[in-house]
């Protein structure tokens, strides 16, 4: 059994608060089926980080 855990955006924002340029890397496959990964989740995270003033340099799914 594979278990994935979604980190809340607030936790991620706190960890990267001093960083300006961010590249988002996410996993597809299993996390996508659990709604903790995939293109939709990456897109939502990109929007949240941009709303916080972060410069998103790229987004990709592996």
mmCIF file of C-alpha atoms in Angstrom:
data_model
loop_
_atom_site.group_PDB
_atom_site.id
_atom_site.type_symbol
_atom_site.label_atom_id
_atom_site.label_comp_id
_atom_site.label_asym_id
_atom_site.label_seq_id
_atom_site.Cartn_x
_atom_site.Cartn_y
_atom_site.Cartn_z
ATOM 1 C CA UNK A 1 0.000 0.000 0.000
ATOM 2 C CA UNK A 2 1.233 3.478 -0.861
ATOM 3 C CA UNK A 3 0.344 6.418 1.351
ATOM 4 C CA UNK A 4 0.699 10.061 0.355
ATOM 5 C CA UNK A 5 0.208 13.076 2.570
ATOM 6 C CA UNK A 6 -0.726 16.530 1.287
ATOM 7 C CA UNK A 7 1.193 19.390 2.864
ATOM 8 C CA UNK A 8 -1.019 22.409 3.496
ATOM 9 C CA UNK A 9 -0.115 25.484 1.430
ATOM 10 C CA UNK A 10 0.400 27.450 4.651
ATOM 11 C CA UNK A 11 3.135 25.050 5.757
ATOM 12 C CA UNK A 12 4.891 25.266 2.394
ATOM 13 C CA UNK A 13 4.614 29.068 2.314
ATOM 14 C CA UNK A 14 6.175 29.273 5.785
ATOM 15 C CA UNK A 15 9.107 27.048 4.762
ATOM 16 C CA UNK A 16 9.864 29.133 1.657
ATOM 17 C CA UNK A 17 9.075 32.562 3.107
ATOM 18 C CA UNK A 18 12.582 33.906 2.397
ATOM 19 C CA UNK A 19 12.805 32.454 -1.128
ATOM 20 C CA UNK A 20 11.677 34.427 -4.146
ATOM 21 C CA UNK A 21 12.216 32.046 -7.064
ATOM 22 C CA UNK A 22 10.432 28.705 -6.799
ATOM 23 C CA UNK A 23 10.351 25.655 -9.083
ATOM 24 C CA UNK A 24 7.464 23.310 -8.295
ATOM 25 C CA UNK A 25 8.089 19.586 -8.747
ATOM 26 C CA UNK A 26 5.266 17.171 -8.070
ATOM 27 C CA UNK A 27 4.550 13.507 -8.438
ATOM 28 C CA UNK A 28 1.855 12.004 -10.630
ATOM 29 C CA UNK A 29 0.654 8.432 -10.542
ATOM 30 C CA UNK A 30 -0.281 7.278 -7.050
ATOM 31 C CA UNK A 31 -0.568 10.772 -5.521
ATOM 32 C CA UNK A 32 -2.818 11.841 -8.382
ATOM 33 C CA UNK A 33 -5.294 9.093 -7.528
ATOM 34 C CA UNK A 34 -5.235 10.194 -3.884
ATOM 35 C CA UNK A 35 -5.721 13.876 -4.834
ATOM 36 C CA UNK A 36 -2.358 14.795 -3.289
ATOM 37 C CA UNK A 37 -0.528 15.207 -6.584
ATOM 38 C CA UNK A 38 -0.992 15.581 -10.295
ATOM 39 C CA UNK A 39 -1.389 18.520 -12.642
ATOM 40 C CA UNK A 40 -4.477 19.948 -10.943
ATOM 41 C CA UNK A 41 -2.811 20.062 -7.514
ATOM 42 C CA UNK A 42 0.366 21.562 -9.020
ATOM 43 C CA UNK A 43 -1.659 24.245 -10.775
ATOM 44 C CA UNK A 44 -3.495 25.119 -7.560
ATOM 45 C CA UNK A 45 -0.208 25.336 -5.634
ATOM 46 C CA UNK A 46 1.278 27.569 -8.330
ATOM 47 C CA UNK A 47 -1.667 29.965 -8.015
ATOM 48 C CA UNK A 48 -1.382 30.063 -4.210
ATOM 49 C CA UNK A 49 2.339 30.747 -4.293
ATOM 50 C CA UNK A 50 1.982 33.446 -6.942
ATOM 51 C CA UNK A 51 -0.684 35.088 -4.779
ATOM 52 C CA UNK A 52 1.991 35.217 -2.041
ATOM 53 C CA UNK A 53 4.329 37.075 -4.414
ATOM 54 C CA UNK A 54 6.540 34.122 -5.331
ATOM 55 C CA UNK A 55 8.168 33.981 -8.769
ATOM 56 C CA UNK A 56 7.374 30.503 -10.090
ATOM 57 C CA UNK A 57 10.149 29.596 -12.530
ATOM 58 C CA UNK A 58 8.554 26.327 -13.630
ATOM 59 C CA UNK A 59 6.207 23.482 -12.787
ATOM 60 C CA UNK A 60 6.634 19.843 -13.726
ATOM 61 C CA UNK A 61 5.203 16.473 -12.824
ATOM 62 C CA UNK A 62 7.276 13.310 -12.606
#
